[in-house]
Amino acid sequence: LSRCRECGRSAASRLKDSDTIFCRFIAFRKLRYNTLGHMEVAGFADPHQDAQKPDISLWDANLSKVPIDLSVEKSKFLLGQVGYKFCELFHQEKEAYFEHMSEDKTIAWKQAVNGVREMCDVCSTTLFNYHWVCSTCGFVVCIDCYKVRYSGISNNFTRLTIIAYRDCYMWLHCTNREPHVQNKLMLTQIIPANSLYKLVRQMHGVCALLEIPLNCECPLSKESLFRKIKDRLEFIFPITIEKHLSEKYSESESLIDFTAEFQVQHSNIQSFLNDFLSEFVFLTGQNSTDNLTDDVQIMEYNRYMKKGIEFQNKGERVMTLKESEKLYPNVAHQWLCNGRLLRLLDPLSDNNYNTFHDQWERGQPVMVSYVSDKLDMSLWRPESFIREFGDIENDLINCLNGKLVRGQKMKVFWEGFDRIAFRLMDERDRPMMLKLKDWPPGDDFAEMMPTRFNDLMNNLPLSEYTRREGRLNLASRLSSFFVRPDLGPKMYSAYGSALHPTKGTTNLHLDVSDAVNVMVYTAVPKDVERTKYVQKVLDAIDSDECDVFTRQRIRDKADLPGALWHIYHAKDADKIRSLLHKIEVERGISIKANHDPIHDQKWYLDANLRKRLLQEYNVEGYSIVQCSGDAIFIPAGAPHQVRNLHNCVKVAEDFVSPENISYCFKLTNEFRHLTNTHSNHEDKLQIKNIIYHTVKDAVSCLT
């Protein structure tokens, strides 16, 4: 028997990574005894013959049990937002089937293992369904990496770096020390039986009958029902209409004809739908406590402009309070950033959702104020952290030079938080501007600080989006069977930098998921002349691009400013990259392969760079002053940077909203190209699994 890559490792290396090691052939490779009594390989599991009912139930829509946390209206909303991406995902899977290079077209089944996240050995992306496996060592490669090699494009990074046991495509060598041959790999699926096909059929049928727009190219989508289809579609929806009009649907069908040319007529489609879905009992007239209710709203919520296969958010909206009060008379709100930034004033009001959604679907950030009014502030003060965690050692970052300060006790950081005299000094005898990043590292916030966790979660604004179990947080759709993504919360605590206008506390970067960042505590050092120190902060705000209402808020209402944010639209990320590449060339900096100026987090856009960005690329960001108690909502993919003005304790929670699912999908693929040492290289979000199970739950609710 050949050993898999994990079992073949040395005992020392397996012990070192004992928490993550498992045999790659578990629930996959079949064994038997031969006539000599020796054990030998008897093939691999079959997705149709070997999948049992419990295996299939994990992936099938449950038509007899409605998810208790979803209403009919929210399910419609979710399908309208996510359905087209699921359809696109399905087409990628079918394309992968036709790119399989081996003459052996047998598809093996790799059963999902509880608590294990299957990952590509090349790019560390989470495997969704189709992938390729070496039957000798268990090496796995995802669809995208298989396609890259299929096209003959090697990884330029590897040409510059000698990496043992990998070829120029970054593929690991087999345990027999030979390179892997692409046409010898075995096509494998994770989703059992024909569950994927079934769910695609059900989703399109449900959306067509309930008039939920999908904006996809399938003949059964809402947008295709009322127009003639004359040209052969690049991808054909996997149902032969004539066959299903005359024959009852059978779950055993797995062979899909993708080459047939349809002449789709509205009457035939409707007849098919009524026949195919006659077994489903649709829930109608059910009351709902939310405002995502009537058909007009659902249609409006899901109106996207299509460009190729990419869907763009609605255009940026600029509002005045007079205009918005007519639209949202029961919502306490204001407008900042010259009418572009929505500021909600009642953090726990249920009336906030539609107002938030109308702004959020446009890719615009949102501020929610007065969150700290509901928090137990004694939990978030420096003395509280000194008392509980003062003797724990942790790494710090000196924001003045970006250097790591290793192994410092937490009390060293927190004692310097309120008093400059207690701060560590650098080699130039200057007080360090320290940052405590992503703490607690590697530990669940809820387990390490349960009281603070509950205090935060009970008071997060827009909890349907931001809480772990929120109905509009798509990450909640993953069952406990899967390794759920670590979405926080995480603490971001740092000293103020009002005296250093070119130094950012957090350099320009972007995240694969949405996030809410709450300023839970802000303070001025006790051993400085407060008036002069505060004036420095006001000067920093005045010299920035902050609008007049933001400046009035700081002065007239005496809200204590904590941090200065610059947030840009996700669609402007490539323009920002272009500017930074241009500046690197101007400064004689060599651009390395697999380098990304945003993902590398090496840049802070000061006033001069922001001015160039506006003049040369017509890109204007949001200059936002985050005061104590403010929560900033940052859309997925939106480049942003932060500069603490006063000493700040911030807590961030990530989430996956339906409105930004396309950017999460795009960024997951973008992160594949980063180097293995990059913090964002590994796909921890599992966006494809999230999309699948969101659709599954929504279909379960509606059928």
PDB file of C-alpha atoms in Angstrom, residues 213-466:
ATOM      1  CA  PRO A 213     -34.524  37.595 -10.538  1.00  0.00           C
ATOM      2  CA  LEU A 214     -31.245  35.719 -10.909  1.00  0.00           C
ATOM      3  CA  ASN A 215     -29.544  37.627 -13.757  1.00  0.00           C
ATOM      4  CA  CYS A 216     -27.876  34.450 -14.978  1.00  0.00           C
ATOM      5  CA  GLU A 217     -27.786  33.010 -18.506  1.00  0.00           C
ATOM      6  CA  CYS A 218     -29.694  29.822 -17.768  1.00  0.00           C
ATOM      7  CA  PRO A 219     -32.886  29.253 -19.815  1.00  0.00           C
ATOM      8  CA  LEU A 220     -34.860  28.866 -16.598  1.00  0.00           C
ATOM      9  CA  SER A 221     -33.769  32.155 -15.067  1.00  0.00           C
ATOM     10  CA  LYS A 222     -36.288  34.934 -14.683  1.00  0.00           C
ATOM     11  CA  GLU A 223     -34.496  37.128 -17.209  1.00  0.00           C
ATOM     12  CA  SER A 224     -34.569  34.397 -19.882  1.00  0.00           C
ATOM     13  CA  LEU A 225     -38.231  33.426 -19.669  1.00  0.00           C
ATOM     14  CA  PHE A 226     -39.567  36.235 -21.817  1.00  0.00           C
ATOM     15  CA  ARG A 227     -37.015  36.435 -24.637  1.00  0.00           C
ATOM     16  CA  LYS A 228     -36.132  34.094 -27.456  1.00  0.00           C
ATOM     17  CA  ILE A 229     -32.919  32.163 -27.196  1.00  0.00           C
ATOM     18  CA  LYS A 230     -31.507  31.728 -30.713  1.00  0.00           C
ATOM     19  CA  ASP A 231     -27.827  31.203 -30.117  1.00  0.00           C
ATOM     20  CA  ARG A 232     -26.209  28.221 -28.492  1.00  0.00           C
ATOM     21  CA  LEU A 233     -25.520  29.097 -24.863  1.00  0.00           C
ATOM     22  CA  GLU A 234     -21.938  28.762 -23.705  1.00  0.00           C
ATOM     23  CA  PHE A 235     -23.251  26.703 -20.818  1.00  0.00           C
ATOM     24  CA  ILE A 236     -26.611  24.929 -21.005  1.00  0.00           C
ATOM     25  CA  PHE A 237     -28.744  24.477 -17.929  1.00  0.00           C
ATOM     26  CA  PRO A 238     -28.659  20.738 -17.179  1.00  0.00           C
ATOM     27  CA  ILE A 239     -32.253  19.846 -17.945  1.00  0.00           C
ATOM     28  CA  THR A 240     -33.587  18.581 -21.277  1.00  0.00           C
ATOM     29  CA  ILE A 241     -36.996  20.246 -21.304  1.00  0.00           C
ATOM     30  CA  GLU A 242     -38.692  17.795 -23.654  1.00  0.00           C
ATOM     31  CA  LYS A 243     -37.523  14.835 -21.590  1.00  0.00           C
ATOM     32  CA  HIS A 244     -38.819  16.228 -18.356  1.00  0.00           C
ATOM     33  CA  LEU A 245     -42.146  17.182 -19.909  1.00  0.00           C
ATOM     34  CA  SER A 246     -42.783  13.525 -20.701  1.00  0.00           C
ATOM     35  CA  GLU A 247     -40.883  11.727 -17.955  1.00  0.00           C
ATOM     36  CA  LYS A 248     -41.010  12.181 -14.213  1.00  0.00           C
ATOM     37  CA  TYR A 249     -37.793  13.460 -12.662  1.00  0.00           C
ATOM     38  CA  SER A 250     -35.550  10.714 -11.337  1.00  0.00           C
ATOM     39  CA  GLU A 251     -32.880  11.336  -8.717  1.00  0.00           C
ATOM     40  CA  SER A 252     -30.730   8.653 -10.297  1.00  0.00           C
ATOM     41  CA  GLU A 253     -30.077  10.772 -13.413  1.00  0.00           C
ATOM     42  CA  SER A 254     -26.548  12.049 -13.410  1.00  0.00           C
ATOM     43  CA  LEU A 255     -25.591  12.274 -17.084  1.00  0.00           C
ATOM     44  CA  ILE A 256     -26.104  15.840 -18.239  1.00  0.00           C
ATOM     45  CA  ASP A 257     -26.282  16.880 -21.900  1.00  0.00           C
ATOM     46  CA  PHE A 258     -24.482  20.207 -22.236  1.00  0.00           C
ATOM     47  CA  THR A 259     -24.331  20.228 -26.039  1.00  0.00           C
ATOM     48  CA  ALA A 260     -28.032  20.269 -26.858  1.00  0.00           C
ATOM     49  CA  GLU A 261     -29.452  23.423 -28.386  1.00  0.00           C
ATOM     50  CA  PHE A 262     -32.722  24.585 -26.838  1.00  0.00           C
ATOM     51  CA  GLN A 263     -35.510  26.570 -28.378  1.00  0.00           C
ATOM     52  CA  VAL A 264     -37.013  27.806 -25.135  1.00  0.00           C
ATOM     53  CA  GLN A 265     -40.608  28.966 -25.110  1.00  0.00           C
ATOM     54  CA  HIS A 266     -42.357  30.546 -22.183  1.00  0.00           C
ATOM     55  CA  SER A 267     -45.279  28.104 -22.217  1.00  0.00           C
ATOM     56  CA  ASN A 268     -43.001  25.064 -22.219  1.00  0.00           C
ATOM     57  CA  ILE A 269     -40.893  26.460 -19.396  1.00  0.00           C
ATOM     58  CA  GLN A 270     -43.951  27.207 -17.298  1.00  0.00           C
ATOM     59  CA  SER A 271     -45.414  23.785 -18.017  1.00  0.00           C
ATOM     60  CA  PHE A 272     -42.172  22.124 -17.022  1.00  0.00           C
ATOM     61  CA  LEU A 273     -41.898  24.139 -13.847  1.00  0.00           C
ATOM     62  CA  ASN A 274     -45.421  23.298 -12.776  1.00  0.00           C
ATOM     63  CA  ASP A 275     -44.769  19.608 -13.389  1.00  0.00           C
ATOM     64  CA  PHE A 276     -41.284  19.481 -11.928  1.00  0.00           C
ATOM     65  CA  LEU A 277     -42.181  21.399  -8.796  1.00  0.00           C
ATOM     66  CA  SER A 278     -45.662  19.978  -8.233  1.00  0.00           C
ATOM     67  CA  GLU A 279     -44.382  17.972  -5.270  1.00  0.00           C
ATOM     68  CA  PHE A 280     -43.409  21.146  -3.419  1.00  0.00           C
ATOM     69  CA  VAL A 281     -45.802  22.996  -1.165  1.00  0.00           C
ATOM     70  CA  PHE A 282     -45.027  26.702  -1.409  1.00  0.00           C
ATOM     71  CA  LEU A 283     -45.457  28.760   1.713  1.00  0.00           C
ATOM     72  CA  THR A 284     -47.572  31.816   0.915  1.00  0.00           C
ATOM     73  CA  GLY A 285     -49.129  34.493   3.018  1.00  0.00           C
ATOM     74  CA  GLN A 286     -46.784  33.854   5.918  1.00  0.00           C
ATOM     75  CA  ASN A 287     -46.343  36.808   8.232  1.00  0.00           C
ATOM     76  CA  SER A 288     -42.905  38.264   8.763  1.00  0.00           C
ATOM     77  CA  THR A 289     -41.479  40.589  11.374  1.00  0.00           C
ATOM     78  CA  ASP A 290     -38.975  42.211   9.026  1.00  0.00           C
ATOM     79  CA  ASN A 291     -39.426  44.707   6.222  1.00  0.00           C
ATOM     80  CA  LEU A 292     -38.013  42.587   3.416  1.00  0.00           C
ATOM     81  CA  THR A 293     -41.528  41.522   2.539  1.00  0.00           C
ATOM     82  CA  ASP A 294     -43.389  42.453  -0.603  1.00  0.00           C
ATOM     83  CA  ASP A 295     -42.509  41.587  -4.178  1.00  0.00           C
ATOM     84  CA  VAL A 296     -41.799  45.186  -5.147  1.00  0.00           C
ATOM     85  CA  GLN A 297     -39.104  45.437  -2.497  1.00  0.00           C
ATOM     86  CA  ILE A 298     -37.601  42.070  -3.393  1.00  0.00           C
ATOM     87  CA  MET A 299     -37.414  43.021  -7.070  1.00  0.00           C
ATOM     88  CA  GLU A 300     -35.859  46.369  -6.190  1.00  0.00           C
ATOM     89  CA  TYR A 301     -33.322  44.831  -3.810  1.00  0.00           C
ATOM     90  CA  ASN A 302     -31.933  42.517  -6.465  1.00  0.00           C
ATOM     91  CA  ARG A 303     -31.568  44.881  -9.402  1.00  0.00           C
ATOM     92  CA  TYR A 304     -27.939  44.706 -10.505  1.00  0.00           C
ATOM     93  CA  MET A 305     -26.201  45.895 -13.634  1.00  0.00           C
ATOM     94  CA  LYS A 306     -24.438  43.092 -15.434  1.00  0.00           C
ATOM     95  CA  LYS A 307     -21.077  43.456 -17.129  1.00  0.00           C
ATOM     96  CA  GLY A 308     -19.833  40.213 -18.606  1.00  0.00           C
ATOM     97  CA  ILE A 309     -20.020  37.686 -15.795  1.00  0.00           C
ATOM     98  CA  GLU A 310     -19.297  40.305 -13.162  1.00  0.00           C
ATOM     99  CA  PHE A 311     -22.073  42.064 -11.291  1.00  0.00           C
ATOM    100  CA  GLN A 312     -21.522  45.612 -10.172  1.00  0.00           C
ATOM    101  CA  ASN A 313     -23.134  47.307  -7.208  1.00  0.00           C
ATOM    102  CA  LYS A 314     -25.525  50.149  -7.801  1.00  0.00           C
ATOM    103  CA  GLY A 315     -23.861  53.487  -8.279  1.00  0.00           C
ATOM    104  CA  GLU A 316     -22.752  55.654  -5.379  1.00  0.00           C
ATOM    105  CA  ARG A 317     -25.548  57.638  -3.757  1.00  0.00           C
ATOM    106  CA  VAL A 318     -25.267  61.187  -2.435  1.00  0.00           C
ATOM    107  CA  MET A 319     -28.105  62.292  -0.143  1.00  0.00           C
ATOM    108  CA  THR A 320     -29.267  65.266   1.868  1.00  0.00           C
ATOM    109  CA  LEU A 321     -31.074  64.889   5.162  1.00  0.00           C
ATOM    110  CA  LYS A 322     -34.154  66.545   3.668  1.00  0.00           C
ATOM    111  CA  GLU A 323     -34.311  63.906   0.932  1.00  0.00           C
ATOM    112  CA  SER A 324     -33.604  60.909   3.147  1.00  0.00           C
ATOM    113  CA  GLU A 325     -36.086  61.871   5.871  1.00  0.00           C
ATOM    114  CA  LYS A 326     -38.855  61.391   3.313  1.00  0.00           C
ATOM    115  CA  LEU A 327     -37.572  57.907   2.475  1.00  0.00           C
ATOM    116  CA  TYR A 328     -36.799  56.868   6.065  1.00  0.00           C
ATOM    117  CA  PRO A 329     -39.046  58.905   8.378  1.00  0.00           C
ATOM    118  CA  ASN A 330     -38.631  56.513  11.324  1.00  0.00           C
ATOM    119  CA  VAL A 331     -34.838  56.223  11.180  1.00  0.00           C
ATOM    120  CA  ALA A 332     -32.613  58.531  13.240  1.00  0.00           C
ATOM    121  CA  HIS A 333     -29.734  59.381  10.936  1.00  0.00           C
ATOM    122  CA  GLN A 334     -27.406  62.005   9.495  1.00  0.00           C
ATOM    123  CA  TRP A 335     -25.142  62.346   6.462  1.00  0.00           C
ATOM    124  CA  LEU A 336     -21.392  62.914   6.558  1.00  0.00           C
ATOM    125  CA  CYS A 337     -18.700  63.057   3.854  1.00  0.00           C
ATOM    126  CA  ASN A 338     -20.784  65.537   1.845  1.00  0.00           C
ATOM    127  CA  GLY A 339     -23.832  63.280   1.780  1.00  0.00           C
ATOM    128  CA  ARG A 340     -22.035  60.031   0.913  1.00  0.00           C
ATOM    129  CA  LEU A 341     -21.649  58.472   4.380  1.00  0.00           C
ATOM    130  CA  LEU A 342     -24.764  57.337   6.241  1.00  0.00           C
ATOM    131  CA  ARG A 343     -24.563  57.813  10.007  1.00  0.00           C
ATOM    132  CA  LEU A 344     -27.208  55.912  12.001  1.00  0.00           C
ATOM    133  CA  LEU A 345     -27.904  57.338  15.448  1.00  0.00           C
ATOM    134  CA  ASP A 346     -29.899  54.583  17.188  1.00  0.00           C
ATOM    135  CA  PRO A 347     -27.642  51.505  17.166  1.00  0.00           C
ATOM    136  CA  LEU A 348     -30.234  48.908  18.176  1.00  0.00           C
ATOM    137  CA  SER A 349     -33.244  50.141  16.204  1.00  0.00           C
ATOM    138  CA  ASP A 350     -34.950  47.588  13.941  1.00  0.00           C
ATOM    139  CA  ASN A 351     -35.785  50.426  11.561  1.00  0.00           C
ATOM    140  CA  ASN A 352     -32.133  50.653  10.501  1.00  0.00           C
ATOM    141  CA  TYR A 353     -32.086  47.618   8.216  1.00  0.00           C
ATOM    142  CA  ASN A 354     -33.631  48.937   5.018  1.00  0.00           C
ATOM    143  CA  THR A 355     -31.738  52.214   5.290  1.00  0.00           C
ATOM    144  CA  PHE A 356     -28.493  50.334   5.819  1.00  0.00           C
ATOM    145  CA  HIS A 357     -29.210  47.951   2.938  1.00  0.00           C
ATOM    146  CA  ASP A 358     -29.894  50.756   0.479  1.00  0.00           C
ATOM    147  CA  GLN A 359     -26.459  52.174   1.242  1.00  0.00           C
ATOM    148  CA  TRP A 360     -24.625  48.880   1.687  1.00  0.00           C
ATOM    149  CA  GLU A 361     -25.635  47.377  -1.663  1.00  0.00           C
ATOM    150  CA  ARG A 362     -23.936  50.341  -3.336  1.00  0.00           C
ATOM    151  CA  GLY A 363     -20.619  49.390  -1.767  1.00  0.00           C
ATOM    152  CA  GLN A 364     -20.593  52.439   0.502  1.00  0.00           C
ATOM    153  CA  PRO A 365     -19.380  52.326   4.124  1.00  0.00           C
ATOM    154  CA  VAL A 366     -21.750  53.129   6.982  1.00  0.00           C
ATOM    155  CA  MET A 367     -21.272  54.580  10.470  1.00  0.00           C
ATOM    156  CA  VAL A 368     -23.408  53.699  13.491  1.00  0.00           C
ATOM    157  CA  SER A 369     -22.920  55.884  16.573  1.00  0.00           C
ATOM    158  CA  TYR A 370     -23.501  55.571  20.329  1.00  0.00           C
ATOM    159  CA  VAL A 371     -22.754  51.829  20.468  1.00  0.00           C
ATOM    160  CA  SER A 372     -20.704  52.308  23.650  1.00  0.00           C
ATOM    161  CA  ASP A 373     -23.753  53.726  25.456  1.00  0.00           C
ATOM    162  CA  LYS A 374     -24.942  50.134  25.816  1.00  0.00           C
ATOM    163  CA  LEU A 375     -21.573  48.568  26.716  1.00  0.00           C
ATOM    164  CA  ASP A 376     -20.200  47.870  30.193  1.00  0.00           C
ATOM    165  CA  MET A 377     -17.301  50.309  29.894  1.00  0.00           C
ATOM    166  CA  SER A 378     -15.485  48.932  32.943  1.00  0.00           C
ATOM    167  CA  LEU A 379     -14.606  45.879  30.832  1.00  0.00           C
ATOM    168  CA  TRP A 380     -12.812  47.876  28.155  1.00  0.00           C
ATOM    169  CA  ARG A 381     -10.485  50.124  30.173  1.00  0.00           C
ATOM    170  CA  PRO A 382      -6.689  49.546  30.324  1.00  0.00           C
ATOM    171  CA  GLU A 383      -6.699  48.733  34.030  1.00  0.00           C
ATOM    172  CA  SER A 384      -9.143  45.901  33.366  1.00  0.00           C
ATOM    173  CA  PHE A 385      -6.801  44.306  30.819  1.00  0.00           C
ATOM    174  CA  ILE A 386      -3.777  44.789  33.103  1.00  0.00           C
ATOM    175  CA  ARG A 387      -5.591  43.041  35.917  1.00  0.00           C
ATOM    176  CA  GLU A 388      -6.624  40.009  33.850  1.00  0.00           C
ATOM    177  CA  PHE A 389      -3.883  39.655  31.234  1.00  0.00           C
ATOM    178  CA  GLY A 390      -0.952  41.799  32.399  1.00  0.00           C
ATOM    179  CA  ASP A 391       1.544  38.949  32.780  1.00  0.00           C
ATOM    180  CA  ILE A 392       0.799  37.345  29.407  1.00  0.00           C
ATOM    181  CA  GLU A 393       3.542  37.903  26.826  1.00  0.00           C
ATOM    182  CA  ASN A 394       2.644  39.094  23.362  1.00  0.00           C
ATOM    183  CA  ASP A 395       4.301  40.669  20.312  1.00  0.00           C
ATOM    184  CA  LEU A 396       3.829  44.382  19.648  1.00  0.00           C
ATOM    185  CA  ILE A 397       4.411  46.524  16.549  1.00  0.00           C
ATOM    186  CA  ASN A 398       6.141  49.898  16.604  1.00  0.00           C
ATOM    187  CA  CYS A 399       4.115  51.898  14.074  1.00  0.00           C
ATOM    188  CA  LEU A 400       6.909  54.475  13.671  1.00  0.00           C
ATOM    189  CA  ASN A 401       9.100  51.992  11.815  1.00  0.00           C
ATOM    190  CA  GLY A 402       6.941  48.880  11.386  1.00  0.00           C
ATOM    191  CA  LYS A 403       9.319  46.738  13.451  1.00  0.00           C
ATOM    192  CA  LEU A 404       8.145  43.887  15.642  1.00  0.00           C
ATOM    193  CA  VAL A 405       8.767  44.130  19.390  1.00  0.00           C
ATOM    194  CA  ARG A 406       8.727  40.541  20.588  1.00  0.00           C
ATOM    195  CA  GLY A 407       7.767  38.927  23.870  1.00  0.00           C
ATOM    196  CA  GLN A 408       6.563  41.924  25.878  1.00  0.00           C
ATOM    197  CA  LYS A 409       4.234  41.497  28.817  1.00  0.00           C
ATOM    198  CA  MET A 410       0.815  42.935  28.160  1.00  0.00           C
ATOM    199  CA  LYS A 411       1.054  45.279  31.134  1.00  0.00           C
ATOM    200  CA  VAL A 412       3.983  47.046  29.432  1.00  0.00           C
ATOM    201  CA  PHE A 413       1.667  47.995  26.582  1.00  0.00           C
ATOM    202  CA  TRP A 414      -1.327  48.908  28.744  1.00  0.00           C
ATOM    203  CA  GLU A 415       0.659  50.963  31.278  1.00  0.00           C
ATOM    204  CA  GLY A 416       1.988  53.058  28.404  1.00  0.00           C
ATOM    205  CA  PHE A 417      -1.507  53.413  27.022  1.00  0.00           C
ATOM    206  CA  ASP A 418      -2.483  56.135  29.505  1.00  0.00           C
ATOM    207  CA  ARG A 419       0.999  57.494  30.322  1.00  0.00           C
ATOM    208  CA  ILE A 420       3.677  58.349  27.758  1.00  0.00           C
ATOM    209  CA  ALA A 421       6.357  58.220  30.480  1.00  0.00           C
ATOM    210  CA  PHE A 422       5.781  54.454  30.836  1.00  0.00           C
ATOM    211  CA  ARG A 423       6.246  53.666  27.141  1.00  0.00           C
ATOM    212  CA  LEU A 424       9.106  51.662  25.665  1.00  0.00           C
ATOM    213  CA  MET A 425      11.804  53.738  23.945  1.00  0.00           C
ATOM    214  CA  ASP A 426      13.268  53.062  20.506  1.00  0.00           C
ATOM    215  CA  GLU A 427      16.936  53.253  19.446  1.00  0.00           C
ATOM    216  CA  ARG A 428      16.597  57.007  18.928  1.00  0.00           C
ATOM    217  CA  ASP A 429      15.290  57.438  22.460  1.00  0.00           C
ATOM    218  CA  ARG A 430      11.759  58.198  21.269  1.00  0.00           C
ATOM    219  CA  PRO A 431       8.613  56.758  22.899  1.00  0.00           C
ATOM    220  CA  MET A 432       7.406  53.913  20.709  1.00  0.00           C
ATOM    221  CA  MET A 433       4.021  54.188  19.024  1.00  0.00           C
ATOM    222  CA  LEU A 434       2.916  50.657  19.804  1.00  0.00           C
ATOM    223  CA  LYS A 435       0.110  48.567  18.395  1.00  0.00           C
ATOM    224  CA  LEU A 436      -1.347  45.356  19.796  1.00  0.00           C
ATOM    225  CA  LYS A 437      -2.681  43.631  16.707  1.00  0.00           C
ATOM    226  CA  ASP A 438      -5.167  40.767  16.307  1.00  0.00           C
ATOM    227  CA  TRP A 439      -5.321  39.875  19.956  1.00  0.00           C
ATOM    228  CA  PRO A 440      -6.053  37.320  21.251  1.00  0.00           C
ATOM    229  CA  PRO A 441      -3.982  35.488  18.597  1.00  0.00           C
ATOM    230  CA  GLY A 442      -5.045  31.971  17.756  1.00  0.00           C
ATOM    231  CA  ASP A 443      -7.613  31.888  20.546  1.00  0.00           C
ATOM    232  CA  ASP A 444     -11.343  32.333  20.323  1.00  0.00           C
ATOM    233  CA  PHE A 445     -12.348  35.684  21.768  1.00  0.00           C
ATOM    234  CA  ALA A 446     -15.463  34.071  23.244  1.00  0.00           C
ATOM    235  CA  GLU A 447     -13.438  31.467  25.157  1.00  0.00           C
ATOM    236  CA  MET A 448     -10.710  33.793  26.407  1.00  0.00           C
ATOM    237  CA  MET A 449     -12.928  36.757  27.284  1.00  0.00           C
ATOM    238  CA  PRO A 450     -16.513  35.462  27.549  1.00  0.00           C
ATOM    239  CA  THR A 451     -17.836  38.438  29.518  1.00  0.00           C
ATOM    240  CA  ARG A 452     -16.509  40.935  26.993  1.00  0.00           C
ATOM    241  CA  PHE A 453     -17.704  38.755  24.128  1.00  0.00           C
ATOM    242  CA  ASN A 454     -21.257  38.704  25.448  1.00  0.00           C
ATOM    243  CA  ASP A 455     -21.150  42.424  26.168  1.00  0.00           C
ATOM    244  CA  LEU A 456     -20.103  43.108  22.587  1.00  0.00           C
ATOM    245  CA  MET A 457     -22.412  40.647  20.847  1.00  0.00           C
ATOM    246  CA  ASN A 458     -25.461  41.783  22.775  1.00  0.00           C
ATOM    247  CA  ASN A 459     -24.881  45.340  21.615  1.00  0.00           C
ATOM    248  CA  LEU A 460     -23.536  45.060  18.074  1.00  0.00           C
ATOM    249  CA  PRO A 461     -25.627  47.171  15.694  1.00  0.00           C
ATOM    250  CA  LEU A 462     -27.462  45.481  12.817  1.00  0.00           C
ATOM    251  CA  SER A 463     -27.102  42.141  14.556  1.00  0.00           C
ATOM    252  CA  GLU A 464     -28.777  40.185  11.738  1.00  0.00           C
ATOM    253  CA  TYR A 465     -25.628  40.939   9.743  1.00  0.00           C
ATOM    254  CA  THR A 466     -22.960  41.111  12.418  1.00  0.00           C
TER     255      THR A 466
END
